[in-house]
mmCIF file of C-alpha atoms in Angstrom:
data_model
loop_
_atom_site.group_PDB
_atom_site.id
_atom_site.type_symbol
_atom_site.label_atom_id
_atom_site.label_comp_id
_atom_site.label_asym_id
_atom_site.label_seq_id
_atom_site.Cartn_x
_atom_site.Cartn_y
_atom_site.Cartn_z
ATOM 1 C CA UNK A 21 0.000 0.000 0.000
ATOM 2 C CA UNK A 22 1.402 3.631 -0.687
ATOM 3 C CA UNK A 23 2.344 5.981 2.167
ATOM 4 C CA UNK A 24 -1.313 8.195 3.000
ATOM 5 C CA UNK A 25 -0.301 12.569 3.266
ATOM 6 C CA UNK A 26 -1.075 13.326 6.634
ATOM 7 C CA UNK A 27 -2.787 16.202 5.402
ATOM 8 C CA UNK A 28 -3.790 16.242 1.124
ATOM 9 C CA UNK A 29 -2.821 20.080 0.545
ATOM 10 C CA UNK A 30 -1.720 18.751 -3.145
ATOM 11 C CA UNK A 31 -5.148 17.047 -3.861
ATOM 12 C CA UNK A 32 -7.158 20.689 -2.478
ATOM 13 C CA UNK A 33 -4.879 22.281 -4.484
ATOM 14 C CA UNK A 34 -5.604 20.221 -7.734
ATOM 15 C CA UNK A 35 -9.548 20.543 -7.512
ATOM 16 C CA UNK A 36 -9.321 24.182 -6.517
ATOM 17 C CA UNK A 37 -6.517 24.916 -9.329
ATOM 18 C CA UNK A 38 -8.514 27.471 -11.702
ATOM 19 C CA UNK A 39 -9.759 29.431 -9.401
ATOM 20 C CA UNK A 40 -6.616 29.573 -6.984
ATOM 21 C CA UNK A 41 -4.067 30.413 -10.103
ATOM 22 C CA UNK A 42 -6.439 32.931 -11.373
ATOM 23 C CA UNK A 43 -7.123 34.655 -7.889
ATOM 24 C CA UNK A 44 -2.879 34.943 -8.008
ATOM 25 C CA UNK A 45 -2.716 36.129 -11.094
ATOM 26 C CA UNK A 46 -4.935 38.498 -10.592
ATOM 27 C CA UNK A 47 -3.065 40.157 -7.682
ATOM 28 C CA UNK A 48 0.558 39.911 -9.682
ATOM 29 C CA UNK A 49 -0.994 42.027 -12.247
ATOM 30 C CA UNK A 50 -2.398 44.694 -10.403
ATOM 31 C CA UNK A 51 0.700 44.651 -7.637
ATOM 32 C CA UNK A 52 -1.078 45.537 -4.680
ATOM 33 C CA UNK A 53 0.543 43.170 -2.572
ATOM 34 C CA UNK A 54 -0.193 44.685 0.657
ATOM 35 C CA UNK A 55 -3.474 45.766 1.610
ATOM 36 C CA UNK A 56 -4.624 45.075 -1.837
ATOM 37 C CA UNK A 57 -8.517 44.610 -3.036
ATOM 38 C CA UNK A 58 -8.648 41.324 -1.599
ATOM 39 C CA UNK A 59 -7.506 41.765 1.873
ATOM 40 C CA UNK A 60 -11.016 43.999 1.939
ATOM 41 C CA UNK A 61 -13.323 41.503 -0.399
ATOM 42 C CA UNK A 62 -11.884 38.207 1.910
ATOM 43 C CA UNK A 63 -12.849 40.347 5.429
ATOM 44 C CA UNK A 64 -16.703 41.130 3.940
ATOM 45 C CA UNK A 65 -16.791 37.441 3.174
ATOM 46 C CA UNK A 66 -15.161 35.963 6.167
ATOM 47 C CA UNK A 67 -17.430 38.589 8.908
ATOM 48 C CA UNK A 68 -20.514 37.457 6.823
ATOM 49 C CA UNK A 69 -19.468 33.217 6.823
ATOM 50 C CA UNK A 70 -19.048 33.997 10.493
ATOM 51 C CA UNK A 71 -21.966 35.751 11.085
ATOM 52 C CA UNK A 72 -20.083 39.004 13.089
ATOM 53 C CA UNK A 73 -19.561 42.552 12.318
ATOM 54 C CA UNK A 74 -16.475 42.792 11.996
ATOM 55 C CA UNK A 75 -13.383 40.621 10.387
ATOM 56 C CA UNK A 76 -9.871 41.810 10.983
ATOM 57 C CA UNK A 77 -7.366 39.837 8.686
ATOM 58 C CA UNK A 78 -3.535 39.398 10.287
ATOM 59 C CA UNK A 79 -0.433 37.692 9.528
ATOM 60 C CA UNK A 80 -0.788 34.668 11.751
ATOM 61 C CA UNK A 81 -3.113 32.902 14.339
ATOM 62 C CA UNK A 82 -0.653 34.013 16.948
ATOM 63 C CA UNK A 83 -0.879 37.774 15.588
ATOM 64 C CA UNK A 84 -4.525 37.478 16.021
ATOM 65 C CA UNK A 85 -4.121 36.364 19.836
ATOM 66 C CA UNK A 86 -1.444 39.161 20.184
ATOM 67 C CA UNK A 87 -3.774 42.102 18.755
ATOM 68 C CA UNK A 88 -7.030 41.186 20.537
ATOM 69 C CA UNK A 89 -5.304 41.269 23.845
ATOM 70 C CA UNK A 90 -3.841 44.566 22.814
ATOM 71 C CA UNK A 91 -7.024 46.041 21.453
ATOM 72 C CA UNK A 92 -8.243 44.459 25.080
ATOM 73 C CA UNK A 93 -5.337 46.956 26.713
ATOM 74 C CA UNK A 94 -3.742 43.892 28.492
ATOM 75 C CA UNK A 95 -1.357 45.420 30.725
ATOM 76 C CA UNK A 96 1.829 43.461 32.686
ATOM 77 C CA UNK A 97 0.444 41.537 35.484
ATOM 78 C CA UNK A 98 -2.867 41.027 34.433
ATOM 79 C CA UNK A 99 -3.958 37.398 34.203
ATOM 80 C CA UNK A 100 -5.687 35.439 31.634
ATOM 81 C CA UNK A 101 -7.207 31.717 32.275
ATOM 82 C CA UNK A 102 -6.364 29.503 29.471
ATOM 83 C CA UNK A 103 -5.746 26.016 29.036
ATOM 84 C CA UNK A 104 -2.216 24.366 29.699
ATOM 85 C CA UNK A 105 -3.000 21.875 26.899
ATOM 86 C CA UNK A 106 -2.372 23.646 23.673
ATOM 87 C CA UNK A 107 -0.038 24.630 21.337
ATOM 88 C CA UNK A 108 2.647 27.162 22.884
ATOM 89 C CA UNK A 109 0.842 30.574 20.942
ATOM 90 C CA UNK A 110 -1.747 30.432 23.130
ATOM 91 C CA UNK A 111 0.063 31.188 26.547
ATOM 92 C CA UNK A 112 2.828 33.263 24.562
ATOM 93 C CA UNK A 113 1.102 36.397 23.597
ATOM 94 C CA UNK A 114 0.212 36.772 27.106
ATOM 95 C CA UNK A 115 3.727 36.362 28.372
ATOM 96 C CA UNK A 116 4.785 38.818 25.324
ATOM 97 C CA UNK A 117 2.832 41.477 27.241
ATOM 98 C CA UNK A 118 3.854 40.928 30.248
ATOM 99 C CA UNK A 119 0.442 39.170 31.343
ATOM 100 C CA UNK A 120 0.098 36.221 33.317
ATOM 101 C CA UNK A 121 -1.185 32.752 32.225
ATOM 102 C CA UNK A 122 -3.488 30.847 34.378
ATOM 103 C CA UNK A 123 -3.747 27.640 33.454
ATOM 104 C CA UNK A 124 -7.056 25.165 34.300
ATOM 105 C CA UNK A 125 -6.701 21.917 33.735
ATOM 106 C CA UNK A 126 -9.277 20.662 30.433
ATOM 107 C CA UNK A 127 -12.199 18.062 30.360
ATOM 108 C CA UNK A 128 -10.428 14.275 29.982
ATOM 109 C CA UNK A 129 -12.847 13.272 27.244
ATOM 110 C CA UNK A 130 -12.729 16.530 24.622
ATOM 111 C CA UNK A 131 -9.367 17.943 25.748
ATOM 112 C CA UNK A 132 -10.956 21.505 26.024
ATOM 113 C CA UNK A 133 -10.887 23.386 28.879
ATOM 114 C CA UNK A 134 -13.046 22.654 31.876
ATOM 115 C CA UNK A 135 -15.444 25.668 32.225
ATOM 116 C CA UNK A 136 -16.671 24.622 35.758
ATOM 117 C CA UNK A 137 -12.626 24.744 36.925
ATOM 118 C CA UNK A 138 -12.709 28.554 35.284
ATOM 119 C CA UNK A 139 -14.609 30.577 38.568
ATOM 120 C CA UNK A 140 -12.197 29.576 40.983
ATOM 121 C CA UNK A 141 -9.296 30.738 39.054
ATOM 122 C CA UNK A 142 -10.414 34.186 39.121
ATOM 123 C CA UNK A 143 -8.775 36.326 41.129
ATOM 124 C CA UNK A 144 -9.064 40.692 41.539
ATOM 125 C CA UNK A 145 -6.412 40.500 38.342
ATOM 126 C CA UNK A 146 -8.003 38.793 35.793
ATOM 127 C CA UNK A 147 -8.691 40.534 32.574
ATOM 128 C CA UNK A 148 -10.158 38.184 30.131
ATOM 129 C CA UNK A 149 -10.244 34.219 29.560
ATOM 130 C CA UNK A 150 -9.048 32.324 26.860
ATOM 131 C CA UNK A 151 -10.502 29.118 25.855
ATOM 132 C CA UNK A 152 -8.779 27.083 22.844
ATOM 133 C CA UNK A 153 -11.308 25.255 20.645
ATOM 134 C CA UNK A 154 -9.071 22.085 21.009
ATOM 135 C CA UNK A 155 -9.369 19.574 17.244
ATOM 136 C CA UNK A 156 -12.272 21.501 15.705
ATOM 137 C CA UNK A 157 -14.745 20.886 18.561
ATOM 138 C CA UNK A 158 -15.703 24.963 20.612
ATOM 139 C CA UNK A 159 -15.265 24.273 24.384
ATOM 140 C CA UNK A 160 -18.678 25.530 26.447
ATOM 141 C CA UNK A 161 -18.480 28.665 25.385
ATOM 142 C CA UNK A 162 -21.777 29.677 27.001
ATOM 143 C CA UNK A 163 -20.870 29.113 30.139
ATOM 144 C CA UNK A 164 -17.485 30.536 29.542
ATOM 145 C CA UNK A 165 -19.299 33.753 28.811
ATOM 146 C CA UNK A 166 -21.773 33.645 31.262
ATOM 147 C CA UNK A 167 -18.780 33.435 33.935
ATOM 148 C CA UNK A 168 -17.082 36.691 31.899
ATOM 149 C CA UNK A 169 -20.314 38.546 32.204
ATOM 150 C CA UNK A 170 -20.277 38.380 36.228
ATOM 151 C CA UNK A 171 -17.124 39.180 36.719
ATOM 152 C CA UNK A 172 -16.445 41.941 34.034
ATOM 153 C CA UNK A 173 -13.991 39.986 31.481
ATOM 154 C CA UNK A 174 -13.441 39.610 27.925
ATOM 155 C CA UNK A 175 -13.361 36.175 26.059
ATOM 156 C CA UNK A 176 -11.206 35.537 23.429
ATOM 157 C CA UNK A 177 -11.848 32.439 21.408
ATOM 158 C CA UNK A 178 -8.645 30.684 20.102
ATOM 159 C CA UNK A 179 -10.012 29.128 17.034
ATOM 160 C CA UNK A 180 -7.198 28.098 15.310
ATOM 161 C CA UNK A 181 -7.944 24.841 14.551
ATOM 162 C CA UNK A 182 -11.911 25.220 14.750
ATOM 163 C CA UNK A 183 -13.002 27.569 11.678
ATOM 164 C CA UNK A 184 -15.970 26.764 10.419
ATOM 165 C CA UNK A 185 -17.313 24.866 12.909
ATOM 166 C CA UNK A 186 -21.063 25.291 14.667
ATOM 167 C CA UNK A 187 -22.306 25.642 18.247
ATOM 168 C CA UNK A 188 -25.393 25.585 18.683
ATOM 169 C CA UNK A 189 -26.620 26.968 15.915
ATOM 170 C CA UNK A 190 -23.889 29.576 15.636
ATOM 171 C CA UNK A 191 -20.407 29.969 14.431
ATOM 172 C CA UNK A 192 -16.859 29.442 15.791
ATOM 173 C CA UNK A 193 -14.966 33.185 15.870
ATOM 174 C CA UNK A 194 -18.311 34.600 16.571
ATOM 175 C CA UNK A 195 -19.282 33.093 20.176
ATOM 176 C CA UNK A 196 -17.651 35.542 22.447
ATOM 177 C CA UNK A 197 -15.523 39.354 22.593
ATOM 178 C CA UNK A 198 -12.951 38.288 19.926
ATOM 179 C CA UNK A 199 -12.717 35.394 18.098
ATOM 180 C CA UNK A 200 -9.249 34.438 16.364
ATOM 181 C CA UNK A 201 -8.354 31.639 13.716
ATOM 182 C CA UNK A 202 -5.208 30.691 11.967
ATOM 183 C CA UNK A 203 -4.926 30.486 8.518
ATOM 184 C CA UNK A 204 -1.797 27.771 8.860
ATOM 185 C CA UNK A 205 -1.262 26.087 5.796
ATOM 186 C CA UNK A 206 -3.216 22.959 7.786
ATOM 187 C CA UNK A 207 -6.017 24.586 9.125
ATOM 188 C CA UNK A 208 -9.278 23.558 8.030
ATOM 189 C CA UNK A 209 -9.322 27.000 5.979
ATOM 190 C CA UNK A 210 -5.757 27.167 5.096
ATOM 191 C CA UNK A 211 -3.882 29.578 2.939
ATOM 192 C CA UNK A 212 0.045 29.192 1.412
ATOM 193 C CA UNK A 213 2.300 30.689 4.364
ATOM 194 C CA UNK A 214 0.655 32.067 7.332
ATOM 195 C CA UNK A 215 -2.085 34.225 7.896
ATOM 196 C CA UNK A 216 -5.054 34.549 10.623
ATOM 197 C CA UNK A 217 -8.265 37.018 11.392
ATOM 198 C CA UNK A 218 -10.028 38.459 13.962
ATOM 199 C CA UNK A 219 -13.828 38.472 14.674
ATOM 200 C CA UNK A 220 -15.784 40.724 16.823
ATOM 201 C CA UNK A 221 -19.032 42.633 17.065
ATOM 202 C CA UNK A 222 -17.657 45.602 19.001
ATOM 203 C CA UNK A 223 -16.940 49.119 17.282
ATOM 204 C CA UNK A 224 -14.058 50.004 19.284
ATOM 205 C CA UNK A 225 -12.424 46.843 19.730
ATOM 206 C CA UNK A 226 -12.664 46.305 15.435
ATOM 207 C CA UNK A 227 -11.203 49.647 14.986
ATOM 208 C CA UNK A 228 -8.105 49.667 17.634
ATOM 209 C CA UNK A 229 -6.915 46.058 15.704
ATOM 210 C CA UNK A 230 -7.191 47.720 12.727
ATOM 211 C CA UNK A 231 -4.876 50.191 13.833
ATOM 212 C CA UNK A 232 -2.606 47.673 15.718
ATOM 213 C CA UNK A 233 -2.097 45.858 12.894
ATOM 214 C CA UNK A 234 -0.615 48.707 11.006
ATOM 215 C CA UNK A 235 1.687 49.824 13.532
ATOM 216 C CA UNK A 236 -1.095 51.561 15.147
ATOM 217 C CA UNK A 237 -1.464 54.103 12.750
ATOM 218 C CA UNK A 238 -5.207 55.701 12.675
ATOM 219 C CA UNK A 239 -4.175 57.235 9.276
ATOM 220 C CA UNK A 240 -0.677 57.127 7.322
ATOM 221 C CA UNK A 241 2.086 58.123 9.821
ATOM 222 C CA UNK A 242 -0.154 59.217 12.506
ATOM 223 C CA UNK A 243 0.292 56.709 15.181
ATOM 224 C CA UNK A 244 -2.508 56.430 17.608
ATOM 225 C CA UNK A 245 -1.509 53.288 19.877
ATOM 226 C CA UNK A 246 1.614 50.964 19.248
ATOM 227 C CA UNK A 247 1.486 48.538 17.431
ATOM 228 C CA UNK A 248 2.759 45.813 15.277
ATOM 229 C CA UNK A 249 2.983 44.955 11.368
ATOM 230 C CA UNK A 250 0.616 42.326 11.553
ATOM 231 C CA UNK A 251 -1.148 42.300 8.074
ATOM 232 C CA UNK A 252 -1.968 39.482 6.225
ATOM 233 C CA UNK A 253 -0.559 39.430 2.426
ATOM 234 C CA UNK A 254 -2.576 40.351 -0.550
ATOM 235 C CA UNK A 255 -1.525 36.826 -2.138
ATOM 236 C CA UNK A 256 -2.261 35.089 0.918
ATOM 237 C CA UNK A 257 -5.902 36.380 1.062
ATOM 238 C CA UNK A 258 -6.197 35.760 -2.610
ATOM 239 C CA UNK A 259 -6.035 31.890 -1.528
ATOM 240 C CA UNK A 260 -8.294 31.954 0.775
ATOM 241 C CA UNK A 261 -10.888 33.822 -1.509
ATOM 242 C CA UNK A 262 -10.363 30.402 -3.655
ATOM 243 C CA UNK A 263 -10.774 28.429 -1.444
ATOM 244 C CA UNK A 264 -13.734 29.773 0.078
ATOM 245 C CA UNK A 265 -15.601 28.699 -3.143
ATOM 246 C CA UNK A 266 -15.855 24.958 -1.680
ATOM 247 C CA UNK A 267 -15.117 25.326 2.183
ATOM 248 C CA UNK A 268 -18.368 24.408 3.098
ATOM 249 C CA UNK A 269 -18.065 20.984 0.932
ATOM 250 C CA UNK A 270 -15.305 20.721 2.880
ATOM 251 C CA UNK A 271 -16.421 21.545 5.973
ATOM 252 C CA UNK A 272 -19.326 18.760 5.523
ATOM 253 C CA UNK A 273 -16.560 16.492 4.177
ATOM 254 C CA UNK A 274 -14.973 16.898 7.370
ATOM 255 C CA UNK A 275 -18.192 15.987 9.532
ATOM 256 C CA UNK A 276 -18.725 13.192 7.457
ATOM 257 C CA UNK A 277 -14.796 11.744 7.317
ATOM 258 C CA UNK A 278 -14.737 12.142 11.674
ATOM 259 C CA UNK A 279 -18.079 10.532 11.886
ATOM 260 C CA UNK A 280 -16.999 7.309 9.846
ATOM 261 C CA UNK A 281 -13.507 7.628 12.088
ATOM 262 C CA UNK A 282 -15.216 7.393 15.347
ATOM 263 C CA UNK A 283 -17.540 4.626 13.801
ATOM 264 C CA UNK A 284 -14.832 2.530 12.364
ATOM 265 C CA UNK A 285 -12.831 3.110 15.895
ATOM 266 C CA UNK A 286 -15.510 2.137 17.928
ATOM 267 C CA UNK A 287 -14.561 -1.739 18.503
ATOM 268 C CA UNK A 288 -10.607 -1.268 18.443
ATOM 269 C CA UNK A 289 -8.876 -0.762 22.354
ATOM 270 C CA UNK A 290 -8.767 3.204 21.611
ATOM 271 C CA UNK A 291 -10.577 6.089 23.377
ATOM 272 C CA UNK A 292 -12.378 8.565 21.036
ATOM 273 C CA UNK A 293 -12.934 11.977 22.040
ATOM 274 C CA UNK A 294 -16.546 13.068 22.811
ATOM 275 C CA UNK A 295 -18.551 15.047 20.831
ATOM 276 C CA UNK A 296 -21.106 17.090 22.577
ATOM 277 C CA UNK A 297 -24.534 17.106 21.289
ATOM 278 C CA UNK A 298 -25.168 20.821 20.642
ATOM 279 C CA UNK A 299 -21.541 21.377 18.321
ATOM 280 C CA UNK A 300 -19.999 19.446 15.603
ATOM 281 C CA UNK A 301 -16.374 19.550 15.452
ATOM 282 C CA UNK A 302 -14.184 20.041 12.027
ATOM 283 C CA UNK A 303 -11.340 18.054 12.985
ATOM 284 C CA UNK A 304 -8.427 20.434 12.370
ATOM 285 C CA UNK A 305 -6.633 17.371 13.378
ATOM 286 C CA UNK A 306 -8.611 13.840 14.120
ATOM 287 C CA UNK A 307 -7.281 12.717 17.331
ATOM 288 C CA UNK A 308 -7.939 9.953 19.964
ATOM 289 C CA UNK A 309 -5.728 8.409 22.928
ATOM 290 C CA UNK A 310 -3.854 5.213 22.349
ATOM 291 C CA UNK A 311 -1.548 3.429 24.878
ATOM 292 C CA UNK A 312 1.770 2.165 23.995
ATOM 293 C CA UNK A 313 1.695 5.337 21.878
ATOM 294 C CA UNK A 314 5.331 5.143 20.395
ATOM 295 C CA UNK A 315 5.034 1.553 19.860
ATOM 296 C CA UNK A 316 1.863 1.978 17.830
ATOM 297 C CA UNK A 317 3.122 5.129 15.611
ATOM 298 C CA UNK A 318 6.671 3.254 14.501
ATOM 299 C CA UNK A 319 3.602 0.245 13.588
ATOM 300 C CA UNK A 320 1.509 2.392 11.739
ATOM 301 C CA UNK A 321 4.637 4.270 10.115
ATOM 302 C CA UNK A 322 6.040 1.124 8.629
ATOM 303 C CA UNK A 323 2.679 0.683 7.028
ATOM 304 C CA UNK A 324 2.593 3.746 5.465
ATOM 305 C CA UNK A 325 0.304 5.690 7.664
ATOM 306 C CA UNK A 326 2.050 9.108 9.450
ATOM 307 C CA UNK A 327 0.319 10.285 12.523
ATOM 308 C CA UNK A 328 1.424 13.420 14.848
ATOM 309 C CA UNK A 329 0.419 14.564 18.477
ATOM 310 C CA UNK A 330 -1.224 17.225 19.187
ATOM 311 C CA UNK A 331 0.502 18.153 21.939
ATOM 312 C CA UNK A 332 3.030 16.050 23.615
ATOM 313 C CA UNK A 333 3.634 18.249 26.341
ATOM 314 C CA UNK A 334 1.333 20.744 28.025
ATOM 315 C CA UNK A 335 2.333 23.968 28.595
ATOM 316 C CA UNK A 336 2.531 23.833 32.731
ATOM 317 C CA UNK A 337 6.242 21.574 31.680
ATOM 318 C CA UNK A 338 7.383 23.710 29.493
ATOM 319 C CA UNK A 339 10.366 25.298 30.337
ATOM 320 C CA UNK A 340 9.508 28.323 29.079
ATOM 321 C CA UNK A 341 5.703 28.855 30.566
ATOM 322 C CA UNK A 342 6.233 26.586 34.278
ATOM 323 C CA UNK A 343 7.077 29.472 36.140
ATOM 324 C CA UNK A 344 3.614 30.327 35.940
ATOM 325 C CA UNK A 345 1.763 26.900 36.757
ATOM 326 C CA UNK A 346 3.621 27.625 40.167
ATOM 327 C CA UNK A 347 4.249 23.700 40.466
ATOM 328 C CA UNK A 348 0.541 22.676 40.018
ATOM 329 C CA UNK A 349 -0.407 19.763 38.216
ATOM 330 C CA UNK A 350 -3.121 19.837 36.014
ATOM 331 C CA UNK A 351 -3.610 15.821 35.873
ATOM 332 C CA UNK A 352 -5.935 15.200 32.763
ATOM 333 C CA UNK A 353 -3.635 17.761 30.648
ATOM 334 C CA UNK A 354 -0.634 15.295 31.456
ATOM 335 C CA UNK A 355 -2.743 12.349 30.486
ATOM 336 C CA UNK A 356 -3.771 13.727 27.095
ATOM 337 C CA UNK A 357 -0.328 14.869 26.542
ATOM 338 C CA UNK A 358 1.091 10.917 27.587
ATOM 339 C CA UNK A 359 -1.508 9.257 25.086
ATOM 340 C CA UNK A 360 -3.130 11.438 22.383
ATOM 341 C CA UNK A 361 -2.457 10.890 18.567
ATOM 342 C CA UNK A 362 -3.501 12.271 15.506
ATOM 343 C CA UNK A 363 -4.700 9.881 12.123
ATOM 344 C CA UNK A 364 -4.971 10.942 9.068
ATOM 345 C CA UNK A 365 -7.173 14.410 8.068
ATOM 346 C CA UNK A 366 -8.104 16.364 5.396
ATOM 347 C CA UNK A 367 -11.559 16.802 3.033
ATOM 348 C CA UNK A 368 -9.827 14.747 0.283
ATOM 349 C CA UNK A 369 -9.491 11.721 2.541
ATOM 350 C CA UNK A 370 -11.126 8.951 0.699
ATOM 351 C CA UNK A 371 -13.112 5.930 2.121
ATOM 352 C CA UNK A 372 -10.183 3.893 0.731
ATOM 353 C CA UNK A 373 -7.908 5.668 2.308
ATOM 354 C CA UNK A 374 -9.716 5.661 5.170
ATOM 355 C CA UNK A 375 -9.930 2.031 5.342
ATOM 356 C CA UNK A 376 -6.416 1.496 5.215
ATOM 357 C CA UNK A 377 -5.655 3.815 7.946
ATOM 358 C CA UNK A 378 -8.109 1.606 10.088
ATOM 359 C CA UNK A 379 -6.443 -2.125 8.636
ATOM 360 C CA UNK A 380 -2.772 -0.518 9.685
ATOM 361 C CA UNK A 381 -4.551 1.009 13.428
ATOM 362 C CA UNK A 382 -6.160 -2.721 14.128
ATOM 363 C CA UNK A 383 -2.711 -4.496 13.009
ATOM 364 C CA UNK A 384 -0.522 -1.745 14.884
ATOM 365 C CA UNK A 385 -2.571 -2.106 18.011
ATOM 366 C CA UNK A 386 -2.757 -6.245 17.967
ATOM 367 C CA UNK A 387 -0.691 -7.399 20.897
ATOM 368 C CA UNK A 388 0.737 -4.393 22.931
ATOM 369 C CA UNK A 389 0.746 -4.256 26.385
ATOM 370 C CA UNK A 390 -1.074 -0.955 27.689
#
């Protein structure tokens, strides 16, 4: 059997082709590579997919994390709650600022963060809380807000790996003060390099990351705030605009591909995550927990089939972000970390394909001791 992609960008790529080559063209011959027609035309689109007033395009996920905490006026020593299992952008902006991570430890079986831990963790120098839409799934962002309400706070989604995806009945980026996404090459809407966006429905908060982004400049070379160059490329947006033409096809490709997963994986010695009832979940990355981890990814590499982990260790034991756990332990975090494992993921994944990731699973998991 030949080796799977982890991730098909070259298959997308093929079946979006036309459009994507013309959309560059297009921006090569009329040179406006930064802040160009498109960056405007992909925001109108995006805030309207989402369902908010506003859409903010940036340079990266991260730079999306970074503004909205500095449109938020984050200043050194104030704390944010966030998750310890995630990938290291999350906690970083806030250091960057001179803010505080709190970390509270995330539900065992959907890896986002526990909202019922979140209350306690609230101290007179919180600001704001920041929950990570872990895999595709939104955490409970409804009572993450409701908690923000009564004590004053802003939310900021980190949506990275969840764009596109519903909760009850509404949209990830659009649940809470700001909403940020990633568009990372392999992010369910990806573009070529790196690029991101911001979501919100407040005035103010729309128009000081508009002028972050640009070095904080209110108009050319009069700088209201600092800031940072965090625009997203002309080109960049010009991909996304493509792909946009089929992203909700993909997005129901993706229900339908992590639906079969967790059906085919039902009877093997694995634990799924859970899906809550009111949300669907994209599946940035489809992940479940296996023991004997190593053992079973060497298996399923000499078969052909490359898997990843999504995060092997949580932030609380990093090096650079444990001064701030303050030697807690944040127990289901370190579980995850120990046993979580991503197959296989993109639209373009075919039932084929599928099946042979689930033939090399059952062989690679046949005989280890847990």
């Amino acid at each position: 059997m030949s080796a799977l992609p982890f991730i098909d960008l070259k298959a997308q790529y093929a079946a979006l082709k036309p459009s994507v080559d013309a959309r560059i063209q297009r921006v090569l011959d009329h040179g406006q590579y930064i802040m160009g027609p498109e960056v405007k035309e992909l925001e109108d689109k995006l805030a309207a997919f989402v369902g908010t007033r506003h859409c903010i395009t940036v340079s990266s996920g991260t730079e999306a994390l970074l503004i909205a905490l500095m449109a938020l006026d984050l200043k050194p020593g104030d704390e944010v709650i966030t998750t310890p299992f995630t990938f290291a952008a999350t906690a970083e902006v806030i250091v960057l600022l001179g803010g505080v991570p709190v970390f509270v430890d995330i539900e065992p079986d959907t890896c986002n963060i526990d909202a019922s831990l979140i209350a306690a963790a609230i101290t007179s120098k919180t600001r704001a809380i920041m929950p990570v839409s872990l895999y595709g799934q939104v955490g409970d962002m409804d009572e993450i807000n409701a908690i923000a309400a009564a004590h004053g706070l802003a939310v900021i989604e980190d949506a990275a790996q969840s764009f596109g995806a519903s909760y009850k009945g509404r949209r990830s980026c659009g649940l809470s003060t700001f909403g940020a996404t990633s568009f990372f090459p392999s992010k369910p809407l990806g573009c070529y390099g790196d690029g991101g966006a911001l979501f919100t429905d407040d005035d103010g908060l729309a128009q000081a990351a508009r002028e972050i982004r640009v070095h904080g400049q209110s108009q050319r070379y009069t700088h209201t705030r600092v800031g940072v160059g965090g625009r997203m490329d002309t080109l960049q947006c010009a991909v996304v605009l493509a792909k946009l033409e089929r992203f909700e096809w993909e997005i129901a490709r993706r229900l339908a591909i992590g639906a079969r997963y967790q059906a085919l994986l039902e009877k093997l010695p694995v634990q799924r995550l859970a899906l809550r009832p009111d949300r669907d979940c994209v599946w940035a990355q489809f992940t479940l927990h296996v023991q004997a981890r190593s053992q079973v990814q060497q298996r399923l590499s000499a078969a052909g089939v490359p898997t990843a982990v999504h995060y092997p260790k949580p932030l609380h034991q990093q090096p650079a972000y444990a001064q701030w756990a303050q030697g807690q332990s944040f127990p289901h975090a370190e579980r995850a970390a120990q046993s979580v494992m991503s197959l296989p993921m993109s639209a373009d994944l075919s039932e084929a394909q599928q099946d042979q990731v689930i033939l090399a699973l059952t062989q690679a998991l046949d005989g280890l001791e847990p």
